[in-house]
Tab-separated table of C-alpha atoms in Angstrom:
chain	number	residue	atom	x	y	z
A	1	UNK	CA	0.000	0.000	0.000
A	2	UNK	CA	1.324	3.432	-0.971
A	3	UNK	CA	1.476	5.657	2.131
A	4	UNK	CA	-0.694	8.754	2.169
A	5	UNK	CA	1.313	11.859	1.077
A	6	UNK	CA	0.746	13.353	4.546
A	7	UNK	CA	3.384	10.885	5.805
A	8	UNK	CA	6.106	12.042	3.389
A	9	UNK	CA	8.000	13.874	6.157
A	10	UNK	CA	8.058	10.852	8.466
A	11	UNK	CA	11.443	9.291	7.658
A	12	UNK	CA	12.617	5.696	8.121
A	13	UNK	CA	9.501	4.505	10.001
A	14	UNK	CA	8.121	2.206	7.313
A	15	UNK	CA	6.162	-0.141	9.593
A	16	UNK	CA	4.505	2.677	11.561
A	17	UNK	CA	3.595	4.574	8.401
A	18	UNK	CA	2.086	1.458	6.812
A	19	UNK	CA	-0.044	0.737	9.894
A	20	UNK	CA	-1.380	4.289	10.032
A	21	UNK	CA	-1.887	4.613	6.272
A	22	UNK	CA	-3.850	1.369	6.232
A	23	UNK	CA	-6.041	2.625	9.074
A	24	UNK	CA	-6.869	5.750	7.054
A	25	UNK	CA	-7.472	3.845	3.817
A	26	UNK	CA	-9.810	1.338	5.482
A	27	UNK	CA	-11.475	3.982	7.682
A	28	UNK	CA	-10.568	1.969	10.762
A	29	UNK	CA	-8.692	4.558	12.800
A	30	UNK	CA	-8.464	3.428	16.429
A	31	UNK	CA	-9.946	5.414	19.292
A	32	UNK	CA	-6.542	5.487	21.010
A	33	UNK	CA	-2.930	4.953	19.931
A	34	UNK	CA	0.323	4.702	21.856
A	35	UNK	CA	3.279	5.817	19.756
A	36	UNK	CA	6.254	4.235	21.508
A	37	UNK	CA	9.872	5.195	20.790
A	38	UNK	CA	12.723	7.630	21.488
A	39	UNK	CA	12.234	11.358	21.176
A	40	UNK	CA	13.163	12.978	17.896
A	41	UNK	CA	12.308	10.036	15.630
A	42	UNK	CA	9.049	11.294	14.110
A	43	UNK	CA	6.281	10.348	16.562
A	44	UNK	CA	4.699	13.802	16.645
A	45	UNK	CA	5.142	14.211	12.893
A	46	UNK	CA	3.340	10.896	12.398
A	47	UNK	CA	0.518	11.911	14.736
A	48	UNK	CA	0.005	15.128	12.785
A	49	UNK	CA	0.238	13.206	9.507
A	50	UNK	CA	-2.449	10.783	10.676
A	51	UNK	CA	-4.749	13.714	11.451
A	52	UNK	CA	-4.028	15.364	8.105
A	53	UNK	CA	-4.565	12.129	6.174
A	54	UNK	CA	-7.866	11.491	7.954
A	55	UNK	CA	-9.098	15.057	7.389
A	56	UNK	CA	-7.728	15.461	3.847
A	57	UNK	CA	-11.262	15.660	2.493
A	58	UNK	CA	-11.764	18.956	4.328
A	59	UNK	CA	-9.549	20.736	1.775
A	60	UNK	CA	-6.183	22.471	1.662
A	61	UNK	CA	-7.249	25.302	3.948
A	62	UNK	CA	-8.064	22.839	6.709
A	63	UNK	CA	-4.691	21.127	6.286
A	64	UNK	CA	-2.874	24.464	6.544
A	65	UNK	CA	-4.765	25.180	9.750
A	66	UNK	CA	-3.574	21.845	11.152
A	67	UNK	CA	0.034	22.771	10.312
A	68	UNK	CA	-0.427	26.139	12.002
A	69	UNK	CA	-1.997	24.633	15.114
A	70	UNK	CA	-5.255	26.478	14.421
A	71	UNK	CA	-7.649	23.636	13.587
A	72	UNK	CA	-10.213	23.099	16.383
A	73	UNK	CA	-10.279	19.347	15.823
A	74	UNK	CA	-6.523	18.719	16.060
A	75	UNK	CA	-5.008	19.683	19.401
A	76	UNK	CA	-1.578	18.989	20.908
A	77	UNK	CA	-1.324	18.881	24.707
A	78	UNK	CA	2.160	19.142	26.215
A	79	UNK	CA	3.350	18.662	29.798
A	80	UNK	CA	3.145	21.758	31.953
A	81	UNK	CA	6.321	23.813	32.364
A	82	UNK	CA	6.686	23.729	36.148
A	83	UNK	CA	7.200	21.091	38.824
A	84	UNK	CA	7.464	17.528	37.586
A	85	UNK	CA	5.604	18.601	34.419
A	86	UNK	CA	2.776	16.097	34.874
A	87	UNK	CA	-0.690	17.412	34.016
A	88	UNK	CA	-2.862	18.210	37.011
A	89	UNK	CA	-6.108	16.299	37.275
A	90	UNK	CA	-7.935	19.636	37.481
A	91	UNK	CA	-6.509	20.664	34.108
A	92	UNK	CA	-7.536	17.370	32.569
A	93	UNK	CA	-11.078	17.525	33.954
A	94	UNK	CA	-11.685	21.229	33.332
A	95	UNK	CA	-9.958	21.794	29.985
A	96	UNK	CA	-9.087	18.599	28.130
A	97	UNK	CA	-11.893	16.125	28.828
A	98	UNK	CA	-14.685	18.668	28.153
A	99	UNK	CA	-12.974	19.418	24.837
A	100	UNK	CA	-12.979	15.696	24.020
A	101	UNK	CA	-16.633	15.400	25.030
A	102	UNK	CA	-17.813	18.042	22.548
A	103	UNK	CA	-15.358	17.341	19.705
A	104	UNK	CA	-15.341	17.098	16.751
A	105	UNK	CA	-16.365	20.665	16.024
A	106	UNK	CA	-15.886	21.052	12.252
A	107	UNK	CA	-14.468	17.863	10.785
A	108	UNK	CA	-15.852	14.317	10.975
A	109	UNK	CA	-13.037	13.367	13.387
A	110	UNK	CA	-10.973	14.979	16.148
A	111	UNK	CA	-7.458	14.131	17.326
A	112	UNK	CA	-6.050	14.798	20.810
A	113	UNK	CA	-2.262	14.396	20.754
A	114	UNK	CA	-0.268	14.171	24.003
A	115	UNK	CA	3.337	14.825	23.035
A	116	UNK	CA	4.929	13.342	26.191
A	117	UNK	CA	2.211	11.215	27.703
A	118	UNK	CA	4.662	9.367	29.957
A	119	UNK	CA	5.525	12.738	31.523
A	120	UNK	CA	1.964	14.116	31.592
A	121	UNK	CA	0.391	10.952	33.053
A	122	UNK	CA	3.052	9.006	34.966
A	123	UNK	CA	1.974	5.984	36.963
A	124	UNK	CA	3.249	7.594	40.186
A	125	UNK	CA	0.741	10.479	39.771
A	126	UNK	CA	-2.383	8.344	39.325
A	127	UNK	CA	-5.104	10.989	39.641
A	128	UNK	CA	-4.698	12.369	36.116
A	129	UNK	CA	-3.856	8.939	34.720
A	130	UNK	CA	-7.047	7.424	36.131
A	131	UNK	CA	-9.149	10.314	34.808
A	132	UNK	CA	-7.673	9.754	31.352
A	133	UNK	CA	-8.221	6.007	31.662
A	134	UNK	CA	-11.947	6.474	32.260
A	135	UNK	CA	-12.234	8.378	28.975
A	136	UNK	CA	-10.211	5.755	27.088
A	137	UNK	CA	-12.489	3.035	28.471
A	138	UNK	CA	-15.576	4.841	27.161
A	139	UNK	CA	-14.376	6.233	23.799
A	140	UNK	CA	-16.553	8.705	21.959
A	141	UNK	CA	-17.128	8.051	18.269
A	142	UNK	CA	-14.992	10.241	16.039
A	143	UNK	CA	-12.429	11.171	18.721
A	144	UNK	CA	-8.933	9.673	18.661
A	145	UNK	CA	-6.371	9.989	21.448
A	146	UNK	CA	-2.711	9.694	20.435
A	147	UNK	CA	-0.255	9.228	23.302
A	148	UNK	CA	3.424	9.688	22.488
A	149	UNK	CA	5.817	8.088	24.964
A	150	UNK	CA	9.566	7.656	25.171
A	151	UNK	CA	9.164	5.490	28.314
A	152	UNK	CA	5.754	3.793	27.956
A	153	UNK	CA	6.424	1.668	31.053
A	154	UNK	CA	5.753	4.816	33.116
A	155	UNK	CA	2.119	4.771	31.989
A	156	UNK	CA	-0.510	2.741	33.803
A	157	UNK	CA	-0.707	-0.776	32.317
A	158	UNK	CA	-4.452	-0.242	31.928
A	159	UNK	CA	-3.821	2.854	29.784
A	160	UNK	CA	-1.372	0.939	27.615
A	161	UNK	CA	-3.874	-1.867	27.174
A	162	UNK	CA	-6.539	0.538	25.865
A	163	UNK	CA	-4.264	1.829	23.073
A	164	UNK	CA	-3.135	0.356	19.784
A	165	UNK	CA	0.626	0.384	20.105
A	166	UNK	CA	2.772	1.626	17.214
A	167	UNK	CA	6.541	1.321	17.522
A	168	UNK	CA	8.953	4.029	16.289
A	169	UNK	CA	12.629	3.114	15.934
A	170	UNK	CA	15.836	5.190	16.165
A	171	UNK	CA	16.651	6.773	12.820
A	172	UNK	CA	19.487	5.291	10.704
A	173	UNK	CA	22.783	7.163	10.563
A	174	UNK	CA	22.458	8.049	6.886
A	175	UNK	CA	18.932	9.389	7.400
A	176	UNK	CA	20.188	11.725	10.136
A	177	UNK	CA	23.125	12.862	7.999
A	178	UNK	CA	20.785	13.675	5.119
A	179	UNK	CA	18.403	15.597	7.408
A	180	UNK	CA	21.288	17.673	8.781
A	181	UNK	CA	22.739	18.379	5.346
A	182	UNK	CA	19.306	19.583	4.189
A	183	UNK	CA	19.665	22.206	6.925
A	184	UNK	CA	23.068	23.327	5.672
A	185	UNK	CA	25.303	21.326	8.026
A	186	UNK	CA	28.591	20.282	6.401
A	187	UNK	CA	29.117	16.587	5.757
A	188	UNK	CA	31.853	16.173	8.396
A	189	UNK	CA	29.908	17.926	11.133
A	190	UNK	CA	26.706	16.126	10.110
A	191	UNK	CA	28.377	12.712	10.347
A	192	UNK	CA	29.788	13.393	13.821
A	193	UNK	CA	26.520	14.823	15.120
A	194	UNK	CA	24.485	11.964	13.621
A	195	UNK	CA	26.788	9.291	15.031
A	196	UNK	CA	26.521	10.794	18.512
A	197	UNK	CA	22.762	11.289	18.368
A	198	UNK	CA	21.614	7.749	19.128
A	199	UNK	CA	19.176	7.770	16.209
A	200	UNK	CA	17.430	10.958	17.390
A	201	UNK	CA	16.974	13.878	15.004
A	202	UNK	CA	16.456	16.409	17.817
A	203	UNK	CA	19.745	15.386	19.427
A	204	UNK	CA	21.552	15.420	16.078
A	205	UNK	CA	20.351	18.973	15.391
A	206	UNK	CA	21.494	20.135	18.818
A	207	UNK	CA	24.912	18.515	18.346
A	208	UNK	CA	25.346	20.126	14.937
A	209	UNK	CA	24.990	23.621	16.426
A	210	UNK	CA	27.730	25.755	17.997
A	211	UNK	CA	30.445	23.152	17.511
A	212	UNK	CA	28.934	20.735	20.055
A	213	UNK	CA	30.266	17.635	18.264
A	214	UNK	CA	33.744	19.180	17.973
A	215	UNK	CA	33.653	20.002	21.690
A	216	UNK	CA	32.875	16.358	22.455
A	217	UNK	CA	35.844	15.259	20.333
A	218	UNK	CA	38.110	17.691	22.210
A	219	UNK	CA	36.850	16.318	25.530
A	220	UNK	CA	37.411	12.735	24.352
A	221	UNK	CA	40.983	13.608	23.302
A	222	UNK	CA	41.654	15.171	26.711
A	223	UNK	CA	40.296	12.171	28.599
A	224	UNK	CA	42.209	9.751	26.387
A	225	UNK	CA	45.450	11.714	26.851
A	226	UNK	CA	45.022	11.528	30.630
A	227	UNK	CA	44.226	7.808	30.495
A	228	UNK	CA	47.124	7.050	28.143
A	229	UNK	CA	49.991	9.064	29.611
A	230	UNK	CA	48.776	11.335	32.392
A	231	UNK	CA	49.672	11.231	36.064
A	232	UNK	CA	47.253	11.105	39.003
A	233	UNK	CA	46.554	14.835	38.773
A	234	UNK	CA	45.657	14.642	35.088
A	235	UNK	CA	43.350	11.681	35.753
A	236	UNK	CA	41.509	13.547	38.514
A	237	UNK	CA	41.226	16.675	36.334
A	238	UNK	CA	39.766	14.663	33.451
A	239	UNK	CA	37.271	12.962	35.766
A	240	UNK	CA	36.233	16.332	37.170
A	241	UNK	CA	35.698	17.754	33.690
A	242	UNK	CA	33.493	14.815	32.826
A	243	UNK	CA	31.517	15.191	36.059
A	244	UNK	CA	30.801	18.840	35.250
A	245	UNK	CA	29.594	18.147	31.710
A	246	UNK	CA	26.041	19.388	31.063
A	247	UNK	CA	25.048	16.022	29.573
A	248	UNK	CA	27.205	13.318	31.121
A	249	UNK	CA	25.481	10.378	29.339
A	250	UNK	CA	26.162	12.134	26.034
A	251	UNK	CA	29.799	12.726	27.010
A	252	UNK	CA	30.234	9.032	27.836
A	253	UNK	CA	28.554	8.064	24.556
A	254	UNK	CA	30.961	10.406	22.759
A	255	UNK	CA	33.932	8.752	24.442
A	256	UNK	CA	32.657	5.303	23.465
A	257	UNK	CA	32.298	6.377	19.830
A	258	UNK	CA	35.750	7.942	19.950
A	259	UNK	CA	37.279	4.637	21.050
A	260	UNK	CA	35.268	2.777	18.446
A	261	UNK	CA	36.771	5.011	15.764
A	262	UNK	CA	40.293	4.558	17.186
A	263	UNK	CA	39.722	0.805	17.108
A	264	UNK	CA	38.640	0.999	13.468
A	265	UNK	CA	41.732	3.033	12.586
A	266	UNK	CA	43.959	0.429	14.245
A	267	UNK	CA	42.256	-2.259	12.155
A	268	UNK	CA	42.700	-0.266	8.954
A	269	UNK	CA	39.053	0.753	8.667
A	270	UNK	CA	37.652	4.273	8.207
A	271	UNK	CA	36.182	6.009	11.290
A	272	UNK	CA	32.413	6.318	11.598
A	273	UNK	CA	31.763	9.266	13.916
A	274	UNK	CA	34.728	11.619	13.802
A	275	UNK	CA	36.821	13.174	11.072
A	276	UNK	CA	39.697	10.791	10.375
A	277	UNK	CA	42.034	13.716	9.698
A	278	UNK	CA	41.673	14.772	13.341
A	279	UNK	CA	42.152	11.329	14.849
A	280	UNK	CA	45.473	9.793	15.765
A	281	UNK	CA	46.061	6.071	16.061
A	282	UNK	CA	46.766	6.471	19.808
A	283	UNK	CA	45.746	3.047	21.122
A	284	UNK	CA	45.308	-0.498	19.878
A	285	UNK	CA	41.938	-1.990	19.066
A	286	UNK	CA	42.242	-4.181	22.180
A	287	UNK	CA	42.879	-1.187	24.443
A	288	UNK	CA	40.035	0.751	22.835
A	289	UNK	CA	37.680	-2.187	23.450
A	290	UNK	CA	38.763	-2.471	27.094
A	291	UNK	CA	38.204	1.244	27.687
A	292	UNK	CA	34.823	1.109	25.985
A	293	UNK	CA	33.786	-1.643	28.400
A	294	UNK	CA	34.890	0.527	31.349
A	295	UNK	CA	32.750	3.356	29.976
A	296	UNK	CA	29.766	1.010	29.761
A	297	UNK	CA	30.295	-0.135	33.363
A	298	UNK	CA	30.571	3.460	34.587
A	299	UNK	CA	27.353	4.415	32.788
A	300	UNK	CA	25.596	1.453	34.449
A	301	UNK	CA	26.916	2.487	37.892
A	302	UNK	CA	25.687	6.049	37.359
A	303	UNK	CA	22.270	4.769	36.299
A	304	UNK	CA	22.140	2.975	39.680
A	305	UNK	CA	22.724	6.358	41.388
A	306	UNK	CA	26.398	5.783	42.104
A	307	UNK	CA	28.368	8.810	43.319
A	308	UNK	CA	29.287	10.636	40.116
A	309	UNK	CA	32.772	11.753	41.092
A	310	UNK	CA	33.732	8.431	42.699
A	311	UNK	CA	32.514	6.453	39.668
A	312	UNK	CA	34.393	8.667	37.196
A	313	UNK	CA	37.606	8.764	39.266
A	314	UNK	CA	37.598	4.964	39.417
A	315	UNK	CA	36.858	4.706	35.702
A	316	UNK	CA	39.792	6.940	34.734
A	317	UNK	CA	42.248	5.043	36.949
A	318	UNK	CA	41.094	1.737	35.476
A	319	UNK	CA	41.380	3.177	31.957
A	320	UNK	CA	44.966	4.175	32.791
A	321	UNK	CA	45.763	0.534	33.507
A	322	UNK	CA	44.037	-0.661	30.306
A	323	UNK	CA	46.973	0.040	27.989
């Protein structure tokens, strides 16, 4: 089945697009969907495309109003800006559920899109989640809820069970590179940013701005220099710099990719993430692999709420011995 043209801007999500296009073509759009996958991979684009495909018969003017956020039957609800960002039950009952009760207003269908449903309705704040669940259990004809979630396990199991689940995958490297180059990013910078982005277009765009990918390479070179030939002071300084990084998981990912590229150079293969002209064949493939494993262990310790500075100090000293 040829996907509806509304899905043309949803890249590298063939299975999801086919499921949604088939629902439109057969007029069997579900009352509730759960779009499950990382941020920045096209979930919100697909939700908007589903609405546009379903309401295409309303004419071009209606589609432009959807794009502009001005169509009364297509609404996006985002987490609130303060606190833990979850939606208050009062907001849901006073603003959102009455809207759903009276929709659709102009078109034959209405779409309520929750861009971060796992943040708006987390299981540990059950009041709003239970109020939403009641509506999902008694769906109104012509109204479709679309919940977008990066961590669907944070939603109530009963909410998940009321939704048709559609999986969205991380974007391929070449797709991200092409998207960045369309926005004027040079090939070298686009490749580094895409490789570090974990399949997420939003992260790739952020890394392509203001030399963020180059800064990660500089940090990786500093940490590697300390691990390869630095004394105790250099090791502690490198660990402290890592601890102060604004996005430590990203910094550790960058280091892992750096060592992967050094390993490839040692094996006579071209690097994947970083510009080969800037890399030196500093360590063997075996050493690079050992240090990558130490990075993985440190990331796991941090995820278990280990003391950041202690974990990173220990990691750097162990990397020093892995030569």
